[in-house]
Coordinates of N, CA and C in Angstrom, one line a residue:
X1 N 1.7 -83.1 -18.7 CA 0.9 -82.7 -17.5 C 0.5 -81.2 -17.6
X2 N -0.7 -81.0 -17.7 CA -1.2 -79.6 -17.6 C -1.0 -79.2 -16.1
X3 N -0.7 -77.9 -15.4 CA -1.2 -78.0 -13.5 C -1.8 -77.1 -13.9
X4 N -2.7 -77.6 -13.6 CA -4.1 -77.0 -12.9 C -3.6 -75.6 -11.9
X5 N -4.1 -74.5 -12.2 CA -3.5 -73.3 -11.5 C -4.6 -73.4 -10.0
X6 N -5.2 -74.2 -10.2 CA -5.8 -74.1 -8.6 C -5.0 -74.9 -7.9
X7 N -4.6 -75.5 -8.2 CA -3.1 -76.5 -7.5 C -1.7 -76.0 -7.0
X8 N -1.9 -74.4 -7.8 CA -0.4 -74.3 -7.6 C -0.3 -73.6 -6.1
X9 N -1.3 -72.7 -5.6 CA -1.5 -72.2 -4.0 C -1.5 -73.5 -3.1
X10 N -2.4 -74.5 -3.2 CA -1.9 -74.9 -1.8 C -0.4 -76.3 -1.9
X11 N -0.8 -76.4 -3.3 CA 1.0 -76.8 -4.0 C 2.6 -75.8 -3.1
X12 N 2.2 -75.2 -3.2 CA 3.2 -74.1 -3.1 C 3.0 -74.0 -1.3
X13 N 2.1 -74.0 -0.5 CA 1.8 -73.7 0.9 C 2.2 -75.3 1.5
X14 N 2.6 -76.2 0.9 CA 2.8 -77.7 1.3 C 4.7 -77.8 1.3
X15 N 4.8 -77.7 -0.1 CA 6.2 -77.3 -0.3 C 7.1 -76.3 1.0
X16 N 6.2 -75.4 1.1 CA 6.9 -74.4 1.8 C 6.6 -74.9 3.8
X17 N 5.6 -75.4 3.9 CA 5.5 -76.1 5.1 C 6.8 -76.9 5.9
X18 N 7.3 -76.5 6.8 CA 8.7 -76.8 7.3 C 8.1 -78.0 8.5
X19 N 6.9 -78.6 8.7 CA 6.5 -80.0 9.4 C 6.6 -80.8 8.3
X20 N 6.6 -80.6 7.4 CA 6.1 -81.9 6.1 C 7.5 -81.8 5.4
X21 N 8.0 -81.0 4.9 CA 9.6 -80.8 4.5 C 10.5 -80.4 5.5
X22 N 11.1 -80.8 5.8 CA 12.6 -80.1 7.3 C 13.2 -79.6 6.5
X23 N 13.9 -80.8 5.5 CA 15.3 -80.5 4.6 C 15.0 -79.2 3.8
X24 N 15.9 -78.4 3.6 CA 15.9 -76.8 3.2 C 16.4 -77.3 1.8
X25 N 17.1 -78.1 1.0 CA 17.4 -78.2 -0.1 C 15.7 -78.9 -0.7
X26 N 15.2 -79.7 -0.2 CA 14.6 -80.8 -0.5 C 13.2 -79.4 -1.0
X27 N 13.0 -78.3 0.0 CA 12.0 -77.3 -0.3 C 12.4 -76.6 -1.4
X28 N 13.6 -76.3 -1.5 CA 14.2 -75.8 -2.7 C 13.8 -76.6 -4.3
X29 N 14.0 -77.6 -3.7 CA 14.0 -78.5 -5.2 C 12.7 -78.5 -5.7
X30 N 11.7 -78.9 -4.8 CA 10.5 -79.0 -5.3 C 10.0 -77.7 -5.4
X31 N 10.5 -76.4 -4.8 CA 10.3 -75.2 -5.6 C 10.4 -74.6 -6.8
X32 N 11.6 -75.4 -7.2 CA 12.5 -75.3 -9.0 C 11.5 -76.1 -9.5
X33 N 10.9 -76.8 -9.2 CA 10.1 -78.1 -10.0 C 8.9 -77.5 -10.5
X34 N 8.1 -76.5 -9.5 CA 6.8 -75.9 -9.3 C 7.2 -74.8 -10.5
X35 N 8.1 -74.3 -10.0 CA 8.5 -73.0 -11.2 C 8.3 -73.3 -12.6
X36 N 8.9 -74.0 -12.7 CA 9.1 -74.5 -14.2 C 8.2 -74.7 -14.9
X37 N 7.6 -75.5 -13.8 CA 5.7 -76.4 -15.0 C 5.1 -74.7 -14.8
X38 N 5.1 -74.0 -13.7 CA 4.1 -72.6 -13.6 C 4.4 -71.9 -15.0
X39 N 5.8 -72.0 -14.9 CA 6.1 -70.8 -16.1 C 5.9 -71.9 -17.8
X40 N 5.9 -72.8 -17.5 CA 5.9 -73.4 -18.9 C 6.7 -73.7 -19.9
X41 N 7.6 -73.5 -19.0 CA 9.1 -73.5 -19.6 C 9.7 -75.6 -19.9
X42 N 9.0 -76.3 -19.6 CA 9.4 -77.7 -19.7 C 8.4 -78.1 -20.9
X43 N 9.2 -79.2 -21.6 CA 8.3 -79.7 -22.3 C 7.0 -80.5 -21.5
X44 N 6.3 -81.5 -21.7 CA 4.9 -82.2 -21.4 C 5.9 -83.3 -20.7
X45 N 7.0 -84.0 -21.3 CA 7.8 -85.3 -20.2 C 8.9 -84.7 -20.2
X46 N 9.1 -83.6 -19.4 CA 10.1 -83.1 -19.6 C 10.6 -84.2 -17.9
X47 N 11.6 -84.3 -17.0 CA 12.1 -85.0 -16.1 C 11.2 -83.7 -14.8
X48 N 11.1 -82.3 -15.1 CA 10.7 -81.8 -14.1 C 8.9 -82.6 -13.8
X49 N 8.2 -82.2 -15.0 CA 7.2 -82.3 -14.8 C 6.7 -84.5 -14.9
X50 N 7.9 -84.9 -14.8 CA 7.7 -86.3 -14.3 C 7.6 -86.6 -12.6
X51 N 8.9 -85.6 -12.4 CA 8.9 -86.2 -11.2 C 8.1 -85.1 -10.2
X52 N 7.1 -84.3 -10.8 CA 5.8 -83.4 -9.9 C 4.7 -84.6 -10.1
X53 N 4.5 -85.4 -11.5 CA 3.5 -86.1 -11.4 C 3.4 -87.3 -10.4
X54 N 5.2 -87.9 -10.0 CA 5.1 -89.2 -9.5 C 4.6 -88.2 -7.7
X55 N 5.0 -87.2 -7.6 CA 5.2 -86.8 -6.0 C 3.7 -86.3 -5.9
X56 N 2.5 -85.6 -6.9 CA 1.0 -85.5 -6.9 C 0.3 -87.0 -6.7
X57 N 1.2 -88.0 -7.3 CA 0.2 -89.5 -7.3 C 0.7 -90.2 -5.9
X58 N 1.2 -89.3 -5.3 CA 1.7 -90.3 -4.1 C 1.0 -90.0 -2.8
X59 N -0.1 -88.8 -3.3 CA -1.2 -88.3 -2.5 C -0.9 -87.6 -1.4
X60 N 0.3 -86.7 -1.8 CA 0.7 -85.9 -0.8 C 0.6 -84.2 -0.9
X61 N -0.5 -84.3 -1.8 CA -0.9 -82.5 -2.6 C -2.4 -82.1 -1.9
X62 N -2.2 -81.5 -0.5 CA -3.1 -81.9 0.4 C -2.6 -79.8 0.9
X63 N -3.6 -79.0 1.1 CA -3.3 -77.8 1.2 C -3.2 -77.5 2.6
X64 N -2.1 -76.8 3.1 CA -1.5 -76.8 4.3 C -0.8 -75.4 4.0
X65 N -1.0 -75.0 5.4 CA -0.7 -73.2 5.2 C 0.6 -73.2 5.5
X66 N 1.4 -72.5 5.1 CA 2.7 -72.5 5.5 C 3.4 -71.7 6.8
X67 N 4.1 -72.3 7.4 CA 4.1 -72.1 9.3 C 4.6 -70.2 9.2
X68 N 4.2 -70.2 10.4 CA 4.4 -68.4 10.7 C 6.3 -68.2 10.9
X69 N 6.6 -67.5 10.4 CA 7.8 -66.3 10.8 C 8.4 -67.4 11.9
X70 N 9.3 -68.6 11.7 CA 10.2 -69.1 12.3 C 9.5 -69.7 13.6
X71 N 8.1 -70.1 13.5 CA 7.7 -70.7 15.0 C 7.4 -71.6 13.8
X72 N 7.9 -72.8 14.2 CA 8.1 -74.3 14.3 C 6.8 -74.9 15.2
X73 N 6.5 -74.5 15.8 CA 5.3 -74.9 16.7 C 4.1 -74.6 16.4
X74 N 3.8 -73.2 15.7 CA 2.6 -73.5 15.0 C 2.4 -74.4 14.1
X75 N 1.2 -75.0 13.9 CA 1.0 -76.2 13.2 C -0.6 -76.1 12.9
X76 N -1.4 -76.4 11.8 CA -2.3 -77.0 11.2 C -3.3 -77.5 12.4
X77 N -4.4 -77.1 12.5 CA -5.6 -77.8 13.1 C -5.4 -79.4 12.8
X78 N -5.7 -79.9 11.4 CA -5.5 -80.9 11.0 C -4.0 -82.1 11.3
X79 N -3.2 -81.2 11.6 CA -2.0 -82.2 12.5 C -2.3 -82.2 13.8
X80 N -1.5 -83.8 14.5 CA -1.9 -83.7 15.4 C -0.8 -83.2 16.8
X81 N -1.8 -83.2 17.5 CA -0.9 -82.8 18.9 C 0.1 -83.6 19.3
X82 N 1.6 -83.1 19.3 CA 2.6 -83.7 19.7 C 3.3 -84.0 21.5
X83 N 4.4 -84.3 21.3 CA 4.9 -84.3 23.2 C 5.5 -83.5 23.1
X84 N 6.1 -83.0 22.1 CA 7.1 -81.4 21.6 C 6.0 -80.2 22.0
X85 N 4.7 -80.7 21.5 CA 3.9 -79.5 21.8 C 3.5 -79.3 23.3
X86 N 3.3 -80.5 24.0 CA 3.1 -80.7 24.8 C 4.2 -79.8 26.2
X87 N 5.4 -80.3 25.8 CA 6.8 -79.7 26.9 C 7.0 -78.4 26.7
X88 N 6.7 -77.7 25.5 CA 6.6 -76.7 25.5 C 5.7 -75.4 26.2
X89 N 4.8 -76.4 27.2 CA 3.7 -75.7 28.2 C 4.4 -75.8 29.7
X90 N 5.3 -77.1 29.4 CA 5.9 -77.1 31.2 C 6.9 -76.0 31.5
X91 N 7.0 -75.8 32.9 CA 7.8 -74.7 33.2 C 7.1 -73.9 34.0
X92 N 7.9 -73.1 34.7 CA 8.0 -71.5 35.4 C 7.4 -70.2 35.1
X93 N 6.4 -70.3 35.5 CA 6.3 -68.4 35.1 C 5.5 -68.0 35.6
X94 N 5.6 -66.3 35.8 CA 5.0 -65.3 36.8 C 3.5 -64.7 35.7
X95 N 2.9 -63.8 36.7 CA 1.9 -63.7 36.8 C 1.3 -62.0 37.3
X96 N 0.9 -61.6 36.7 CA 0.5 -60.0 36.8 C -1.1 -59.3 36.2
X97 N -1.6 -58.9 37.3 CA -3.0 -58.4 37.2 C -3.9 -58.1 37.7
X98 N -5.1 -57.5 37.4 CA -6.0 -56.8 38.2 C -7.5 -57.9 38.4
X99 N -7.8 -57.7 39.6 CA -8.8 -58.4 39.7 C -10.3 -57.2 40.1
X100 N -11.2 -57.4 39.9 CA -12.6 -57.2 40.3 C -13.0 -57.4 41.2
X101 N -13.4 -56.9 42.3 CA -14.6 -58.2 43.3 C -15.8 -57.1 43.9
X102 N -16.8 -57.8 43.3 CA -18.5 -57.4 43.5 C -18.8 -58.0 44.8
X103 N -19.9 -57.0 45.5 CA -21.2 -57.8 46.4 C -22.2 -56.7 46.9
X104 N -23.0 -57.5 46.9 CA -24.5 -56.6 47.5 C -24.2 -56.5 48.7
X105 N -24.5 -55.3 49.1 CA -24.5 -55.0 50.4 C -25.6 -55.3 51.2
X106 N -26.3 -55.2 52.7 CA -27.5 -55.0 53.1 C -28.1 -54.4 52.8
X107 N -28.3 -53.6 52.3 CA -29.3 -52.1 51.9 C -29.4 -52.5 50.6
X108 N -28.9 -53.7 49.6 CA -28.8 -53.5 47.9 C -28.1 -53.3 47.2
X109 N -27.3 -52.2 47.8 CA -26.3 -51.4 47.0 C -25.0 -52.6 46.3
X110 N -25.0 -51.8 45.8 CA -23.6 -53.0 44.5 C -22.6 -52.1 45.3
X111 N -21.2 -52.9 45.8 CA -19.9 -52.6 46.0 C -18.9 -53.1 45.3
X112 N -17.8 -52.3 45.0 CA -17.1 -53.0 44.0 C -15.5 -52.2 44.1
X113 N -14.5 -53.6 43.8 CA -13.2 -53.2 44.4 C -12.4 -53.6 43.3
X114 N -11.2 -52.8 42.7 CA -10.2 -53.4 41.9 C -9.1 -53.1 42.3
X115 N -8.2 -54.1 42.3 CA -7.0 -54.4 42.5 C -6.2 -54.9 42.1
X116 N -4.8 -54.8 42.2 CA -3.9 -55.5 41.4 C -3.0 -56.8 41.8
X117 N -2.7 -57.8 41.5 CA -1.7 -59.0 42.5 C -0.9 -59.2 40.8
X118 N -0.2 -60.0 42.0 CA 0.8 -60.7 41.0 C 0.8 -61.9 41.8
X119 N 2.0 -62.9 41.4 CA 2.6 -64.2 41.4 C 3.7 -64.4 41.2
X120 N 4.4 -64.5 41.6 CA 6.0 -64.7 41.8 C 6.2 -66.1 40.5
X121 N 6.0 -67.0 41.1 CA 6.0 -68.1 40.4 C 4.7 -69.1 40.5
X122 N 4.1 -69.3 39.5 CA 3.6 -70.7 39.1 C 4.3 -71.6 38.2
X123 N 3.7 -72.8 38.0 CA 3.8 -74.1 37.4 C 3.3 -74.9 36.8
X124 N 3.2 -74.9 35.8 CA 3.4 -76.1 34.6 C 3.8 -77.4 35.0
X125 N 3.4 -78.3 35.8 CA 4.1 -79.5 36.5 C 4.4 -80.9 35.4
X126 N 3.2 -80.7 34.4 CA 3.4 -81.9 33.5 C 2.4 -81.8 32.1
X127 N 2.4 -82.2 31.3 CA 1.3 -82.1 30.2 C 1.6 -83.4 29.2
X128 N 0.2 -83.9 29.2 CA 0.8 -84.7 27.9 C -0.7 -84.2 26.9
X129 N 0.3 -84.9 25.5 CA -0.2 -84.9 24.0 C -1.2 -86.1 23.7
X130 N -2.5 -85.6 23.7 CA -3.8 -86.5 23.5 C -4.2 -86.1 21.4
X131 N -5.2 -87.0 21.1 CA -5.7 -86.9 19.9 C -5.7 -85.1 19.9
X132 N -6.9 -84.7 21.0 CA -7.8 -83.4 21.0 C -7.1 -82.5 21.7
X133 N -6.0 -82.7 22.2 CA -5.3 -81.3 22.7 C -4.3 -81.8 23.9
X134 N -3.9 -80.7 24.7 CA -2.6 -80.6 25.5 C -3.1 -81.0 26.6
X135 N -2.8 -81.9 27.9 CA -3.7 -82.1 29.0 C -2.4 -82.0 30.4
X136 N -2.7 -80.9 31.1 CA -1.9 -80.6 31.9 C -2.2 -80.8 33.7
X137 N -1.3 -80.9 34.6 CA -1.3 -80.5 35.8 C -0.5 -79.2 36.3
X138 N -0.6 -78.5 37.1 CA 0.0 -77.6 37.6 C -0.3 -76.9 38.8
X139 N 0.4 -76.4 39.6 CA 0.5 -75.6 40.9 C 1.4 -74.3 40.8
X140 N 0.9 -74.0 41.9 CA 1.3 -72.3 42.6 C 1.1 -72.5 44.4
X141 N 2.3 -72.3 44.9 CA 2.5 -72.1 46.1 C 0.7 -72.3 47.2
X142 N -0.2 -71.6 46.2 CA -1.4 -71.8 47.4 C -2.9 -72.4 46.4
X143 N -2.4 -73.3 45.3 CA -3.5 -73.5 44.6 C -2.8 -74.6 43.6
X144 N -3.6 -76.1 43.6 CA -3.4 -76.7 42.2 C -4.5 -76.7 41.2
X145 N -4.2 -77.1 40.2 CA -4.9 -76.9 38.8 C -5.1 -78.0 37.5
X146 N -5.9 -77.7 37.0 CA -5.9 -78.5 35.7 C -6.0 -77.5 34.2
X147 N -5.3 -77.9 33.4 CA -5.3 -77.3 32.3 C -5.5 -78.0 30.7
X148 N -6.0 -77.2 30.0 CA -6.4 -77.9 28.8 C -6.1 -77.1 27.5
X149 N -5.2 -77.6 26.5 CA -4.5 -76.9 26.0 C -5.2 -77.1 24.4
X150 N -5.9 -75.9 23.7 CA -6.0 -76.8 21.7 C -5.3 -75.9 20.7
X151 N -5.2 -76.2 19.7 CA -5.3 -75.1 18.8 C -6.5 -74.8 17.9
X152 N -6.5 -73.5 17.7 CA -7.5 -73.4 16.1 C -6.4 -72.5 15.3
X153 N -6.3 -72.9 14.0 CA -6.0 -72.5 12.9 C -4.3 -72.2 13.6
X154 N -3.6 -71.2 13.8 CA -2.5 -71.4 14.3 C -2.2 -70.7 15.5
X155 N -3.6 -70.3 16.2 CA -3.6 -69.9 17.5 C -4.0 -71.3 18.7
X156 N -3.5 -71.0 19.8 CA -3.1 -71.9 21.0 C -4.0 -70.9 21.8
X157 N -5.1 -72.0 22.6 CA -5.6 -71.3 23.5 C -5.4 -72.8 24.6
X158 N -6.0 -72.0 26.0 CA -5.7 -72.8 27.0 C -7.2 -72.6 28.2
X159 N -7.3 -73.6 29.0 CA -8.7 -73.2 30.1 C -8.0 -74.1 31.2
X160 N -8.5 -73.7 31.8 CA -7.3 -73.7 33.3 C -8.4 -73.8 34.2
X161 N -8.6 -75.0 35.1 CA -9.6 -75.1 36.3 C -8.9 -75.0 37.7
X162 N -9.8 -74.3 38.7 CA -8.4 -74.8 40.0 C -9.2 -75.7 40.5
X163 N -8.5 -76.7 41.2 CA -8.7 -77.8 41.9 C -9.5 -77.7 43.6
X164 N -8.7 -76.5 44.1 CA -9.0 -76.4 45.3 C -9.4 -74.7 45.4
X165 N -9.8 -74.6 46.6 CA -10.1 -73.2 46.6 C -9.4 -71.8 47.5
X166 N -7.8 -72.2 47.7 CA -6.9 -71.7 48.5 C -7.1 -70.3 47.8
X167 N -7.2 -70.2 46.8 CA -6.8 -68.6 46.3 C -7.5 -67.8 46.7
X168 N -7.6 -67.1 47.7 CA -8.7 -66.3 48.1 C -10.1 -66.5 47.9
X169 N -9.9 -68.2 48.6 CA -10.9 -68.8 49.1 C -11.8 -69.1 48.2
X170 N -11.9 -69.1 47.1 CA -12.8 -69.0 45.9 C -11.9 -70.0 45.1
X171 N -12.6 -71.4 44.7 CA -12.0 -71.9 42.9 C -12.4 -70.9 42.1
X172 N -11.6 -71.1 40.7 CA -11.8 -69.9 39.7 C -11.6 -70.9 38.6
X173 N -11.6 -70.4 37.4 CA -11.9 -71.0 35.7 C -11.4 -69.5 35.2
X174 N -10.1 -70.1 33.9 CA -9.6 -69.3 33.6 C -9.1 -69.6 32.0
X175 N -9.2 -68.6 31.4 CA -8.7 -68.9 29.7 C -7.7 -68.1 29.1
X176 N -6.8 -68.8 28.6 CA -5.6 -68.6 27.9 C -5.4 -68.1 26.6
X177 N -4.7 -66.8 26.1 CA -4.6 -66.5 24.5 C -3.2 -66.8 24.5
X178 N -2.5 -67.6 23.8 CA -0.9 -67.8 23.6 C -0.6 -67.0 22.5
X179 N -1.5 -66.7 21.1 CA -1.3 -66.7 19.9 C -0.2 -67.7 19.6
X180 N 0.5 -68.0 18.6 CA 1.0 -69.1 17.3 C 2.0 -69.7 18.2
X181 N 2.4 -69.2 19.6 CA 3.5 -70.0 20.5 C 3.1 -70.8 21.2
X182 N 2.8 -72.0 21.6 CA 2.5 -72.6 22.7 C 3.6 -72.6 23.4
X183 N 3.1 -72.5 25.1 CA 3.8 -71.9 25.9 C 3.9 -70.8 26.2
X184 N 4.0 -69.5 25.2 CA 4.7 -68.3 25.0 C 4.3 -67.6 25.9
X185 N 4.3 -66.7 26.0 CA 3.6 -65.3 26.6 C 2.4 -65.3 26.4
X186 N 1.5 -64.9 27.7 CA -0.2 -65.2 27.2 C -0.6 -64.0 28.0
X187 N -2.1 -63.8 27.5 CA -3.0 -62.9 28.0 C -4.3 -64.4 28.7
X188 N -4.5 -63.5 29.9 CA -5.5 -64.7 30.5 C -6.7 -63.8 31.2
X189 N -8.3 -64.4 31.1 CA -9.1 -63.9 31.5 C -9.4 -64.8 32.1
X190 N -10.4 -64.8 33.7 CA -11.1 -65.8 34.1 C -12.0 -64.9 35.4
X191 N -12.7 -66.1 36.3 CA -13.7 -65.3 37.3 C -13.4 -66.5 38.0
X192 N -14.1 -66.1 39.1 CA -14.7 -67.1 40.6 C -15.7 -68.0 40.3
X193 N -15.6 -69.1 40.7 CA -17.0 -70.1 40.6 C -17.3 -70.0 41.4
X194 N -18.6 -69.7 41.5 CA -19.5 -69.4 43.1 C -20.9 -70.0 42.9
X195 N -21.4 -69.9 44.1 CA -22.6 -70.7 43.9 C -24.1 -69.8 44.4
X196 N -25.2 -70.7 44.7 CA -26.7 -70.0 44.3 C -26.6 -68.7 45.0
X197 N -28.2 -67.5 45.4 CA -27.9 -66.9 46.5 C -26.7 -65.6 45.9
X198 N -27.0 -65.0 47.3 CA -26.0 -63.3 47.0 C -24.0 -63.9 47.4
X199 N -23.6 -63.4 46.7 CA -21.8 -63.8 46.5 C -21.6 -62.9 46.0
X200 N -19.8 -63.2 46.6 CA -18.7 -62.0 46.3 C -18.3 -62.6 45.1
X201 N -18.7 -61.8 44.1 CA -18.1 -62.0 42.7 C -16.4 -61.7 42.0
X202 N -15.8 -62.5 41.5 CA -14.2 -61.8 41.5 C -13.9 -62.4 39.4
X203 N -13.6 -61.5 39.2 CA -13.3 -61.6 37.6 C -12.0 -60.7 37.6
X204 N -11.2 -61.2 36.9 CA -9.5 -60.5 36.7 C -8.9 -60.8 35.4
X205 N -8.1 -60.0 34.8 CA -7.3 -60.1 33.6 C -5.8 -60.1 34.0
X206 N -4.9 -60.8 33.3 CA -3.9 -60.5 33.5 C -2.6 -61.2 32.3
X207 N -1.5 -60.9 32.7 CA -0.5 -61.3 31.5 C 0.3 -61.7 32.6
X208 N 0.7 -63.4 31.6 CA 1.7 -64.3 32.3 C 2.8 -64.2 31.3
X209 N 4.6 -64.9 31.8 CA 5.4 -64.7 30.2 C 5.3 -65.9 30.0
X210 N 6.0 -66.3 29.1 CA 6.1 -67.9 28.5 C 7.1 -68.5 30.0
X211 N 6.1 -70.0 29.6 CA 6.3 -71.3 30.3 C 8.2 -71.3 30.0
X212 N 9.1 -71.3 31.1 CA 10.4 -71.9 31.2 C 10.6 -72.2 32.0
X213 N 12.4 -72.2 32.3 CA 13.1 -72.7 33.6 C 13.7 -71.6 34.1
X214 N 13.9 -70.7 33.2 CA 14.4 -69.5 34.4 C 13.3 -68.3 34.7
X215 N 12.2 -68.2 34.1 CA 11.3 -66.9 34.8 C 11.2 -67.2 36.2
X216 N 10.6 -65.8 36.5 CA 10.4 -65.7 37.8 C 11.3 -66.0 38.7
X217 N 11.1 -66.7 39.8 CA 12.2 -67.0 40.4 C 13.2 -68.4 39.8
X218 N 12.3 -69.0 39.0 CA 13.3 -70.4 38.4 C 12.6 -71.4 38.3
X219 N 12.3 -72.3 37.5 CA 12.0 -73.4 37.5 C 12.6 -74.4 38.5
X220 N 13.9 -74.2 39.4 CA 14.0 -74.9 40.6 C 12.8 -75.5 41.4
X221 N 12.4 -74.1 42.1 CA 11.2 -74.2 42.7 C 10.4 -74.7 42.4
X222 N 9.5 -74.9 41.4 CA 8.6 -75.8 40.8 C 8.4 -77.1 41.3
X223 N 9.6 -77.9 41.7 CA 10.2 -79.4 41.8 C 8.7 -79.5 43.3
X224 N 9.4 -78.2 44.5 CA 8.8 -79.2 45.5 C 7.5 -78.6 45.2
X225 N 6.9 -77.5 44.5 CA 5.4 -76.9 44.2 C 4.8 -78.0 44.3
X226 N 5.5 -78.8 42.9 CA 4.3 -80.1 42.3 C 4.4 -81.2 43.7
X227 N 5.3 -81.3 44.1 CA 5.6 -82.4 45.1 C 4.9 -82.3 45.8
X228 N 4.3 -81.4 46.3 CA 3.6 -80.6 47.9 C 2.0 -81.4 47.3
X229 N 1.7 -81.4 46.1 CA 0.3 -81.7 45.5 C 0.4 -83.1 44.8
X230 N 1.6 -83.6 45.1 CA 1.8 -85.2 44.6 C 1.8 -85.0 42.5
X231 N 1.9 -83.7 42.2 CA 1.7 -84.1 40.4 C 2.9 -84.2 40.3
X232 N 3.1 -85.4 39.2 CA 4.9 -85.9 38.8 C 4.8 -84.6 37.8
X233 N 6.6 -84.3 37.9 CA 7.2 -83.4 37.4 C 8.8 -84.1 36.9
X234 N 8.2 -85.0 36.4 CA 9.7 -85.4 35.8 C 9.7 -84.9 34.1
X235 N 8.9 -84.7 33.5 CA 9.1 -83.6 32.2 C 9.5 -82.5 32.7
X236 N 9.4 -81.7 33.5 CA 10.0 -80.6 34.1 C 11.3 -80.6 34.4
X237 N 11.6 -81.7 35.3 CA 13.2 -81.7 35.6 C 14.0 -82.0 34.2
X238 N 13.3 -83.1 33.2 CA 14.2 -83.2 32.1 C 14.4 -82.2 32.0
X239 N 13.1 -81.2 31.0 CA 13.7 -79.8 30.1 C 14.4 -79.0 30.9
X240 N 14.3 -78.9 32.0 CA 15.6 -77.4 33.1 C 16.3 -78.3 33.3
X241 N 17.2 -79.7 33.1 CA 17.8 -80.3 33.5 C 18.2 -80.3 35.2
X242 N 17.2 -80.4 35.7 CA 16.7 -80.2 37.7 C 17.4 -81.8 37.9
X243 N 17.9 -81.6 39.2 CA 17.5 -83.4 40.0 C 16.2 -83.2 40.4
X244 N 15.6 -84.0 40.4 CA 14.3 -84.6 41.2 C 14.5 -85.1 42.4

């Protein structure tokens, strides 16, 4: 067996992939295996370079980046969306940031106000794992929501619609940067949906921490949030082990 040196990078990025291999000996081994044919050191039937030929014909030499710095949850565009990936969105967490708000006055003039809010607690009420991404329900004490979770490459983004328009009276549309954690700690931008005609405009940035059971005040609370809006929250009670 000659390898082909364009084989040995995503050879080596598969091997070292901890979704496709778990077992830590089993990445070992087929590391020893790779080494050997690299360096040249086996004969042509030697037992290493037999058993790299039977594990290449078994059509599993497919290039796959190797996962980030101990997040298990990053994963490959090309894999699909799990219920692991999915639970990993439900949960508890606060909320901090400045908002905008524009409007024309009588006379023309542009007015404009910034301010800061927070959020004690919001909620993650439920999410499930589709072909194309993460599909969630969720609430906050004066607003429910829908959320839509993908990846690209090993970043996690999220778009978040509100349902109703309790939040200072305005629905809003909002988008999520996780980087490589789903769940994690996010940076979120979004604005007000408004309609034809002169409006009070509202656009805000702000940082939430990662989805759990104990931020903020607790994933406790959550239970009656979602209840108040009828979204089931029994993936929620499992992970914080809550009664319902």
């Amino acid at each position: 067996l000659k390898l082909d040196p364009a084989l040995r990078s995503p050879l080596l990025n598969l091997i070292l992939n901890r979704t496709v291999f778990r077992d830590i000996e089993m990445r070992c081994g087929l590391l020893e295996l790779l080494l050997v044919l690299a360096l040249r050191e086996a004969a042509s039937e030697s037992e290493a370079e037999v058993c790299l030929t039977s594990f290449l014909q078994k059509g599993i030499a497919v290039e796959l980046s190797p996962q980030k710095g101990g997040a298990d949850k990053a994963i490959e565009d090309d894999a699909p969306y799990t219920e692991d990936n999915a639970l990993a969105f439900v949960g508890g967490y606060t909320v901090s940031g400045q908002t905008i708000e524009t409007s024309v006055q009588d006379h023309g003039e542009v007015k404009s106000e910034v301010s800061s809010f927070s959020v004690d607690q919001e909620c993650l009420c439920s999410c499930n794992a589709t072909a194309v991404g993460i599909f969630c329900l969720g609430a906050s004490s004066d607003n429910s929501f829908t959320a839509v979770a993908h990846r690209e490459a090993s970043n996690w983004f999220m778009e978040q619609q509100s349902i109703d328009a309790n939040v200072g009276g305005f629905n809003y549309h909002a988008t999520f940067d996780f980087g490589d954690t789903p769940g994690g700690p996010r940076s979120v931008h979004g604005y007000a949906l408004v309609g034809p005609g002169p409006v009070r405009t509202t656009q805000f940035s702000a940082t939430q921490s990662a989805s759990g059971c104990a931020e903020g005040i607790g994933a406790s609370v959550c239970l009656s949030t979602c209840s108040r809006y009828n979204i089931p929250s029994k993936q929620l009670a499992a992970k914080c082990s809550l009664d319902e």
